[in-house]
Short mmCIF file of C-alpha atoms and ligand atoms in Angstrom, two decimals:
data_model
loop_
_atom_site.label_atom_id
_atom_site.label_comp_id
_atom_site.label_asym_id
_atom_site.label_seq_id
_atom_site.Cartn_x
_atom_site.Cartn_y
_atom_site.Cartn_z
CA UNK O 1 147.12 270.28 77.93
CA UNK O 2 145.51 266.91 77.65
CA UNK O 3 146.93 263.76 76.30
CA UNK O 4 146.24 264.33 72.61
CA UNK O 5 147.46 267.63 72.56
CA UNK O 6 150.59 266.99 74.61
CA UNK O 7 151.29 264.59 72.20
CA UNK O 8 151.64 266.83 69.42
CA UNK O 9 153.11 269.68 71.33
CA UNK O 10 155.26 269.47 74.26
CA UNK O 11 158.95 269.90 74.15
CA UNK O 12 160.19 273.17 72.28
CA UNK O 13 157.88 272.89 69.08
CA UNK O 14 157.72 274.46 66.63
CA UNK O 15 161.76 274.78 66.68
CA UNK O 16 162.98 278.13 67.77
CA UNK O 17 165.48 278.59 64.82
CA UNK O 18 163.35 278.11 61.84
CA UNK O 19 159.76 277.71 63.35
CA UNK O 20 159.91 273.96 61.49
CA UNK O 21 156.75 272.32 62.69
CA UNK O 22 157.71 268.65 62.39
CA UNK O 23 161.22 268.36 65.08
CA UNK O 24 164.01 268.97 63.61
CA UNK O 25 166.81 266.65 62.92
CA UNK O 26 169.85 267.61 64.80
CA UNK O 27 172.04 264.52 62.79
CA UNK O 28 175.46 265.94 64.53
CA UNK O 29 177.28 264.44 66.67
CA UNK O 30 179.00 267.62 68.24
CA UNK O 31 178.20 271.82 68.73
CA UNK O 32 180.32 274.31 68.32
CA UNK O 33 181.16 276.55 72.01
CA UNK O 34 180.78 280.31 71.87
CA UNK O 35 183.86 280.68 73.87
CA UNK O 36 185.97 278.35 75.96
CA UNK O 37 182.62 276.48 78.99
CA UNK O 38 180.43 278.55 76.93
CA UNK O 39 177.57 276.65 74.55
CA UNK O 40 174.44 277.11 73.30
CA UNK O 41 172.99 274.38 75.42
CA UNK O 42 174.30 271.27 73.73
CA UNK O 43 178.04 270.21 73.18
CA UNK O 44 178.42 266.42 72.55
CA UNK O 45 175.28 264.34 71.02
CA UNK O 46 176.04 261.36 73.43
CA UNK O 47 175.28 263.62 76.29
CA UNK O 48 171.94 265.89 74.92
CA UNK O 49 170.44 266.45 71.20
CA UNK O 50 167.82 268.76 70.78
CA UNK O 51 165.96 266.87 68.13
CA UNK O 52 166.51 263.93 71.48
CA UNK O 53 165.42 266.08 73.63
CA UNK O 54 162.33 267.09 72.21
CA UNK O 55 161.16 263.40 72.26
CA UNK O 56 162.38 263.38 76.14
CA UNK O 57 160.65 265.75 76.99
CA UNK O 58 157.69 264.80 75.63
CA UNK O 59 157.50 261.07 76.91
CA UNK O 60 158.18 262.81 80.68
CA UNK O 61 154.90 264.72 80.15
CA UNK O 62 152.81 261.69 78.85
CA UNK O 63 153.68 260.00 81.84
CA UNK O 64 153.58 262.65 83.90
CA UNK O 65 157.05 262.31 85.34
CA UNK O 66 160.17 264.51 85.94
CA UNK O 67 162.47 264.03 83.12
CA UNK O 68 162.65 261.64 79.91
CA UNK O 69 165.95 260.14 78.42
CA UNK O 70 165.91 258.30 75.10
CA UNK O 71 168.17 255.64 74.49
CA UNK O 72 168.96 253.26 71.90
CA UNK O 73 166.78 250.40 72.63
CA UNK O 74 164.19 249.28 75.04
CA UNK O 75 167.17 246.65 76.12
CA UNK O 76 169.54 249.82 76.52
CA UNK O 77 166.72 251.71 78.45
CA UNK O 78 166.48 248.67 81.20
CA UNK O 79 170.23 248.06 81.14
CA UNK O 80 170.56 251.56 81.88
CA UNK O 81 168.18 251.81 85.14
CA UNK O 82 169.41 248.34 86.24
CA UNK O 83 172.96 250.22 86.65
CA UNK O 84 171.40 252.19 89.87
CA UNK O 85 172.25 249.38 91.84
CA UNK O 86 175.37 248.01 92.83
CA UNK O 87 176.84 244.45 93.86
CA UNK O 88 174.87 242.46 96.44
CA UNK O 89 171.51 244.22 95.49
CA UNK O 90 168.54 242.08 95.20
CA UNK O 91 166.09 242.70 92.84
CA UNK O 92 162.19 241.19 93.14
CA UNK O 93 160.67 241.01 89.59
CA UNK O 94 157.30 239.59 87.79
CA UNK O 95 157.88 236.34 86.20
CA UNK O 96 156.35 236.26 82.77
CA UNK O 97 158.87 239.28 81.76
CA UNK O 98 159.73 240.00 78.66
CA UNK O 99 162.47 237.48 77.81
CA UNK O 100 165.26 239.63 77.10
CA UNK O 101 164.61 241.28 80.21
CA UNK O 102 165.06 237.71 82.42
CA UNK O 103 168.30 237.12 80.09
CA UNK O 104 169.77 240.93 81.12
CA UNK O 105 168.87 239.94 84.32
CA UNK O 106 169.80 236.00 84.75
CA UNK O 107 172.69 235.68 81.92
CA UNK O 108 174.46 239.32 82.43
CA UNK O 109 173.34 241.42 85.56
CA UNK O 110 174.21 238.31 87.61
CA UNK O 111 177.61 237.90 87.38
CA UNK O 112 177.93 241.62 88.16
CA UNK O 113 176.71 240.49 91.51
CA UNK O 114 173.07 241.27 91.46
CA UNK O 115 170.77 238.97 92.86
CA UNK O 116 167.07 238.42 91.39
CA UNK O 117 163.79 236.53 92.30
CA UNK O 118 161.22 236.26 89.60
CA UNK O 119 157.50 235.80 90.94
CA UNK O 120 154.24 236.08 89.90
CA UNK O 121 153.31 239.82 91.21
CA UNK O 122 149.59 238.60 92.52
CA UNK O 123 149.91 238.40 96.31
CA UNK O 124 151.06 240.70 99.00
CA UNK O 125 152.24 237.74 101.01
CA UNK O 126 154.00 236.24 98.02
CA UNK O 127 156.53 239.56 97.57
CA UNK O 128 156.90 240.46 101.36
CA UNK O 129 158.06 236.87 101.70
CA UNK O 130 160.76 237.53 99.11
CA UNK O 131 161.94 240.57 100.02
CA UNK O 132 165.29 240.08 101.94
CA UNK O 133 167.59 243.02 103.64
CA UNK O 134 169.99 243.17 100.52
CA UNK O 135 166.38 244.25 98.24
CA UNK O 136 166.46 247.16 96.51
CA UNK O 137 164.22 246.72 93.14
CA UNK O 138 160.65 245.68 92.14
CA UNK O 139 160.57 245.52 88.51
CA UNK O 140 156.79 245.29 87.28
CA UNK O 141 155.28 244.71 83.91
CA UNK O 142 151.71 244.97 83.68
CA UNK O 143 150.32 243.63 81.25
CA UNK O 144 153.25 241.26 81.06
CA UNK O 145 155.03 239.64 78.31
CA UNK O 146 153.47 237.16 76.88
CA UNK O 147 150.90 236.29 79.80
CA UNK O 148 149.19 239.41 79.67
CA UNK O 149 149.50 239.41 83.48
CA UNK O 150 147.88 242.20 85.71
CA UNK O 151 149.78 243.75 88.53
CA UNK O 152 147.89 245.40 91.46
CA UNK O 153 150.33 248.24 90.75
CA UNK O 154 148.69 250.18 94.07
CA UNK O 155 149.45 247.16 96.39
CA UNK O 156 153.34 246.74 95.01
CA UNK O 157 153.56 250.71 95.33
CA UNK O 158 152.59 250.20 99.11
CA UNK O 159 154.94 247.28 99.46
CA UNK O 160 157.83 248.91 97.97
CA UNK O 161 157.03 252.36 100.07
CA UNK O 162 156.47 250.32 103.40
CA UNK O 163 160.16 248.31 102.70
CA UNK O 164 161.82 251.11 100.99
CA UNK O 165 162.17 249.69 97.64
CA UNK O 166 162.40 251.43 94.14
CA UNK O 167 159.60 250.30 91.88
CA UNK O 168 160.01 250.24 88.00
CA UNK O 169 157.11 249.75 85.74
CA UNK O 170 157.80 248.60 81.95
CA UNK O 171 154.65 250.31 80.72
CA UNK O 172 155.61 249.02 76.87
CA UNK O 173 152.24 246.85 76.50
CA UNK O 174 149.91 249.95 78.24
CA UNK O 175 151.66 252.76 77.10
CA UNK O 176 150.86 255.81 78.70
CA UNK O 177 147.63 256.86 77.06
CA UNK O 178 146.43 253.40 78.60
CA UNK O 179 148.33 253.36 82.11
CA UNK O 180 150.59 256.22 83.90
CA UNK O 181 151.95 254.61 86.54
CA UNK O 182 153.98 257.14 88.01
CA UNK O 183 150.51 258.83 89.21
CA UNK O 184 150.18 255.41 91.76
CA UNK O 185 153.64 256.13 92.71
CA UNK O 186 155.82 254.40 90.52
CA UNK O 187 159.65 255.60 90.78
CA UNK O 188 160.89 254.76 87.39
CA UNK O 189 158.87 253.71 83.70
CA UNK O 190 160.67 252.28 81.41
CA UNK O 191 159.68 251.49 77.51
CA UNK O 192 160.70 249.64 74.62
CA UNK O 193 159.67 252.41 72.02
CA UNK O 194 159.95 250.02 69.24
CA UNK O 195 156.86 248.94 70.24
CA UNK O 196 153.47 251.29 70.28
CA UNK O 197 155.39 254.84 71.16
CA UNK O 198 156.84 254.72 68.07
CA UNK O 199 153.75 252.40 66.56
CA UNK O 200 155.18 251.92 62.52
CA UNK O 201 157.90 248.76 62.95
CA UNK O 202 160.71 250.91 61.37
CA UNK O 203 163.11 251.66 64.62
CA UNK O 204 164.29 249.89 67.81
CA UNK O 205 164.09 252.31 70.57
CA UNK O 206 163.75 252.97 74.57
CA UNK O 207 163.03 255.21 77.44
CA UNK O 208 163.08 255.81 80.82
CA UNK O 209 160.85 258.35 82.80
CA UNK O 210 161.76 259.67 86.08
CA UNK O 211 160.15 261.15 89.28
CA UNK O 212 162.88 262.69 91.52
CA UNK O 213 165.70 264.92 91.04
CA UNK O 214 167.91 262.30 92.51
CA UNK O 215 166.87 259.62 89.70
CA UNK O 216 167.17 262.22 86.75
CA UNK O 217 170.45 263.04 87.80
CA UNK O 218 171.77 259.54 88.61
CA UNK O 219 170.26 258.40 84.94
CA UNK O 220 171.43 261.07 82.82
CA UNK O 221 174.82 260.49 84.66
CA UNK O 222 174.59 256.70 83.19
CA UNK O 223 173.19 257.23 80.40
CA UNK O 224 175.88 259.54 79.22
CA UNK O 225 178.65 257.31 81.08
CA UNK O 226 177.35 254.09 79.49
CA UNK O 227 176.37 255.75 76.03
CA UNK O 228 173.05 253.61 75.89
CA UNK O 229 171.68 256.70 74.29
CA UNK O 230 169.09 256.73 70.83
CA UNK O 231 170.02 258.47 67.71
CA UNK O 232 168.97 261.91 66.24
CA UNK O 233 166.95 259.70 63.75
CA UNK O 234 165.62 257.14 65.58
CA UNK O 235 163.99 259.96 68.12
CA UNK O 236 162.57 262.06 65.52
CA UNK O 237 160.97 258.72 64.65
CA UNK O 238 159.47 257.77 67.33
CA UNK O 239 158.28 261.65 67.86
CA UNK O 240 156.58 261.25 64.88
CA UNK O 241 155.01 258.09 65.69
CA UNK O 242 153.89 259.66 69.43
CA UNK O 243 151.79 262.21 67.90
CA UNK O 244 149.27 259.13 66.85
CA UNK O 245 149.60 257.02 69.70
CA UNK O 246 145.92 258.05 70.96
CA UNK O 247 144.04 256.93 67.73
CA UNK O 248 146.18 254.27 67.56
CA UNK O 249 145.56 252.90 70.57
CA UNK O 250 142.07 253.24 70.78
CA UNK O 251 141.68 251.37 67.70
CA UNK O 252 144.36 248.59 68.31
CA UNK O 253 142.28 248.43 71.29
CA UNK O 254 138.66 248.03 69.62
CA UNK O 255 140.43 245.67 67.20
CA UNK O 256 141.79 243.16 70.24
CA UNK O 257 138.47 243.24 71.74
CA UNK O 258 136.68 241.76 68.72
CA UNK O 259 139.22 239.67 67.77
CA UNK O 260 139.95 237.89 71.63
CA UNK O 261 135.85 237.60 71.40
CA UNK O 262 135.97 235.67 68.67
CA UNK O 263 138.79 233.32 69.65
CA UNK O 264 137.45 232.75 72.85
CA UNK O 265 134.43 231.07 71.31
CA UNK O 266 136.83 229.05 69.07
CA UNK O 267 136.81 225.51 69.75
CA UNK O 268 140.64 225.24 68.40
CA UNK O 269 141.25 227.57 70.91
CA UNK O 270 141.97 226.32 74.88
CA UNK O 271 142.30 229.97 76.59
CA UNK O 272 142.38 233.44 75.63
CA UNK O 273 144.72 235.70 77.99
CA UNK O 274 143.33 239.13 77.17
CA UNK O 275 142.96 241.80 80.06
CA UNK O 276 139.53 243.24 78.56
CA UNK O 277 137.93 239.71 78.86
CA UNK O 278 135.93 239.41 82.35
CA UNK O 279 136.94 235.94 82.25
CA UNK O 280 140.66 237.58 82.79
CA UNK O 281 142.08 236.96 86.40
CA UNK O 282 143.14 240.14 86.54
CA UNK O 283 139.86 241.99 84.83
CA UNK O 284 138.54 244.19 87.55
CA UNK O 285 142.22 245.42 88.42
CA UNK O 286 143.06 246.13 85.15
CA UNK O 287 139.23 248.19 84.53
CA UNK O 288 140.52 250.10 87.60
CA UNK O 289 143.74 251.09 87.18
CA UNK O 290 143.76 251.05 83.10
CA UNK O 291 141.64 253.65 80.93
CA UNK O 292 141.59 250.43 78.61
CA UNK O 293 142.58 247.06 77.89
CA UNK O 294 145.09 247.24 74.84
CA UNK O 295 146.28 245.66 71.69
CA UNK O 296 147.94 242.36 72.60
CA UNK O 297 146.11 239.23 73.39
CA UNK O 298 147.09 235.73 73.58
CA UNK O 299 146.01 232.30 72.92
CA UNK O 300 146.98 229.36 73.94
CA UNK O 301 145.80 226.47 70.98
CA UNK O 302 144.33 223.00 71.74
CA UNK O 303 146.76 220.15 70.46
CA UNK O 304 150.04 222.24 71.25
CA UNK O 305 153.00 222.55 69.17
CA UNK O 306 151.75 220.72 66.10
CA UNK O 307 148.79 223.06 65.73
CA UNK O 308 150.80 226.34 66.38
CA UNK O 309 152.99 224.99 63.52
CA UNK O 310 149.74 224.99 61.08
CA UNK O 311 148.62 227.63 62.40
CA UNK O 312 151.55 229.99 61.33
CA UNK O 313 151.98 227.99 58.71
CA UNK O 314 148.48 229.70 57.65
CA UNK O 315 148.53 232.81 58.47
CA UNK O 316 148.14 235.36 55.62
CA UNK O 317 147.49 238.59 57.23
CA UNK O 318 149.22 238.32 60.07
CA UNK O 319 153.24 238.05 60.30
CA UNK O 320 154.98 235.76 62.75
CA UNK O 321 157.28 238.18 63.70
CA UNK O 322 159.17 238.90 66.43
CA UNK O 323 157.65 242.37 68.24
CA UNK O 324 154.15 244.34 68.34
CA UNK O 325 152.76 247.27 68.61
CA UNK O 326 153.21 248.49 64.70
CA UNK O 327 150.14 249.04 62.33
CA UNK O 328 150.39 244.97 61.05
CA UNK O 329 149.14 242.59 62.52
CA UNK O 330 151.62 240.13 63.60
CA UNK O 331 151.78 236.77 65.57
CA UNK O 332 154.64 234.76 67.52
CA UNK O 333 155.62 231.85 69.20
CA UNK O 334 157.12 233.16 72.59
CA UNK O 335 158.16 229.41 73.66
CA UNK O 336 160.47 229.47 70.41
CA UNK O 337 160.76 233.36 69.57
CA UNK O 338 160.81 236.44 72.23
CA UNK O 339 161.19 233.90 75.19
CA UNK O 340 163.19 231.32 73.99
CA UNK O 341 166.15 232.65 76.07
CA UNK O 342 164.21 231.69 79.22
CA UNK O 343 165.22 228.14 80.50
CA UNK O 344 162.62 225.44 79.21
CA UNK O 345 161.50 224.48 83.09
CA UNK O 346 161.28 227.71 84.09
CA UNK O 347 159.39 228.85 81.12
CA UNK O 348 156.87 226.38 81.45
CA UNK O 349 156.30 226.44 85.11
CA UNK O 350 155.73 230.14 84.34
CA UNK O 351 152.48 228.85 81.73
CA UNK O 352 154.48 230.00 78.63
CA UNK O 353 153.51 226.81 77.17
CA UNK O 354 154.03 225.33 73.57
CA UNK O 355 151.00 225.83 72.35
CA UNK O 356 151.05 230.07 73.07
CA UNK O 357 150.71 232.34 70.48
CA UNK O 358 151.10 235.83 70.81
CA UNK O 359 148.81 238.46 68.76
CA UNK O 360 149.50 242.20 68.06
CA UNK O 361 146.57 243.11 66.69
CA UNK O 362 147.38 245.89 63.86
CA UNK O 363 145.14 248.50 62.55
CA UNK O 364 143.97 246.40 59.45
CA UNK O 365 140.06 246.12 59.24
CA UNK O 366 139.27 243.70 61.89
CA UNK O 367 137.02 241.30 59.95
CA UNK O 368 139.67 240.60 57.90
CA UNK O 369 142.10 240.19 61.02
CA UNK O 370 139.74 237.40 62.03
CA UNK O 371 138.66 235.88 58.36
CA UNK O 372 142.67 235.68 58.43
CA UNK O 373 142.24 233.73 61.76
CA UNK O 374 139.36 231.64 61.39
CA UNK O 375 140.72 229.91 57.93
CA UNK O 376 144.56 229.73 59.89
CA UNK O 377 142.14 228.13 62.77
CA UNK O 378 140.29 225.48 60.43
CA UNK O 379 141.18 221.94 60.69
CA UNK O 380 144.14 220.66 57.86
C1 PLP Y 401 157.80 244.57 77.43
C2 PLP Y 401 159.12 244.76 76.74
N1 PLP Y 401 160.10 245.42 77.36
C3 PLP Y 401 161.31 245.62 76.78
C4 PLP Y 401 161.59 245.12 75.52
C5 PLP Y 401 162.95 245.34 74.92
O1 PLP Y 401 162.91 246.34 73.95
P1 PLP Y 401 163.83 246.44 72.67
O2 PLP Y 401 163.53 245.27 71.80
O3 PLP Y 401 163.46 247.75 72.08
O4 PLP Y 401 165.26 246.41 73.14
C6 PLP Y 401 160.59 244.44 74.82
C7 PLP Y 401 160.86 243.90 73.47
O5 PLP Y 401 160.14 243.07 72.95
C8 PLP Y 401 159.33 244.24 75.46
O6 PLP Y 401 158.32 243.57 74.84
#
């Protein structure tokens, strides 16, 4: 089955009890056993759900992998797969993360005993030179967080293989309908299905993706020790929202295009990160490896903080919100908002500058997106 159809179909649909087309919602926390280690597949929600399931199974085909698990957040999903290493591991990972991924990593994971280096992921030299005895981890995001950063995902694959490292991709910006990194040989995805998975801004949810029988064992293990897993709900949620991602996508995608085309003629307007724009450092690698550019641009505004201010200030159509990937359009301030938990030094050494705005261009009509924008753009 291809994407689109895989999207609407895999896992055990329609259900087997009732032949209900849309999942089920198994909202029970516990099964009753046929007899004393006898069930009907499911005993305890924390450990399986079938309505869960359903949605595991049918991220794990989207990306192609060996098993999904569904957990309670994108922040639960990472804290989860971070857990596969132990004291005195060393971890290599990009350095325009999403915030709350540094903060897991720098302000919790830390004083557990793991060690991290954050780097920009563009150089072979730059991440053999890191890598120490004690590494275990390359944690990729591509595009990144709010840079929209593209990582040679081939080259850190060979890296990782030649040193023996795991490599986890948080495909939350690409999705899989736009990237599958496990078919360049990535060990672990991870998602924040808040974001485009579930697509509608009405749940918080994650997900990890496996490739070996080892990793699908060890993560199930934590994911039932650590209970980090999603609700009944929440997963019949996101399912629902998975079985649009493709038209979604493509036309979050034809509305960034025309809207990072228009801002980078802007004369308000200093740079426009956007993958799909040749003028993009990491254009050609992201054409290659990408079946398309996504939804999420940013912008970095002439005059810095004072303008961003206005400019929110103006903004009708789009929200300054925290998050992306819903049908709104909606605009933040990453300095002040989803990467205000990185220090201010680092932060800015990293380019996440004052003046950096954020877009998640919804599904509204895209002239109005950029009427919106070119009045929240004039001078006040
Ligand atoms: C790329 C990325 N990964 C992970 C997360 C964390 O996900 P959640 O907010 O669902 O915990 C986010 C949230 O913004 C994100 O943008």
């Amino acid at each position: 089955m291809r994407f689109e159809t895989l999207a609407i179909h895999a896992g055990e649909r329609p259900d087997k009890a009732f032949g209900a087309i849309s999942v089920p919602i198994y909202q029970t926390s516990t099964f009753a056993f046929e007899e004393l280690e006898k069930t009907k597949g499911y005993d305890y929600s924390r450990t399986a759900n079938p309505t869960r399931k359903v949605l595991e199974d049918t991220i794990a085909q989207l990306e192609g992998g060996k098993a999904g698990f569904a957990f309670a957040t994108g922040m639960a999903a990472e804290t989860t797969v971070i857990h596969l290493l132990e004291a005195g591991d060393h971890v290599i990972s990009g350095d325009d993360v999403y915030g709350g991924t540094y903060r897991l990593f720098q302000k919790v994971m830390h004083d557990f005993g793991l060690e991290f280096t954050f780097l920009r992921m563009d150089s072979r030299k730059k991440i053999e030179e890191a890598i120490k005895p004690n590494t275990k981890m390359l944690w990729l995001e591509t595009p990144s967080n709010p840079l929209l950063n593209i990582v040679d995902i081939e080259m850190a694959v060979a890296i990782a293989r030649k040193h023996n490292l795991m490599t986890v991709m948080d495909n939350t910006f690409a999705t899989p309908y736009l990237l599958r990194p496990i078919e360049y040989g990535v060990d672990l995805v991870v998602h924040s299905t808040t974001k485009y998975l579930n697509g509608h801004c009405d749940v918080v949810g994650g997900a990890v993706v496996t490739t070996t029988d080892e990793l699908t064992e060890r993560v199930q293990f934590l994911l039932n020790a650590m209970g980090t897993c999603a609700s009944p709900f929440d997963c019949w949620l996101v399912l629902r929202g998975i079985e649009t991602l493709a038209v979604r996508m493509r036309q979050h995608e034809a509305n960034a295009i025309a809207v990072a085309n228009y801002l980078a003629e802007h004369p308000a307007v200093k740079r426009v990160l956007y993958p799909g724009l040749k003028s993009h450092p990491g254009y050609e690698i992201a054409k290659r490896q990408m079946k398309g550019f996504g939804g999420m641009v940013s912008i970095e505004l002439e005059g810095g903080i004072e303008t961003v201010k206005s400019f929110v200030r103006r903004i009708k159509l789009f929200s300054l919100a925290e998050s992306l990937g819903g049908p709104a359009s909606l605009a933040e301030h990453p300095a002040t908002m989803s990467h205000a938990s990185m220090p201010k030094d680092f932060r800015e050494k990293v380019g996440i500058t004052e003046g950096l705005i954020r877009l998640s261009v919804g599904l509204e009509n895209v002239d109005d997106l950029i009427d919106d924008l070119r009045q929240a753009l004039e001078p006040s």
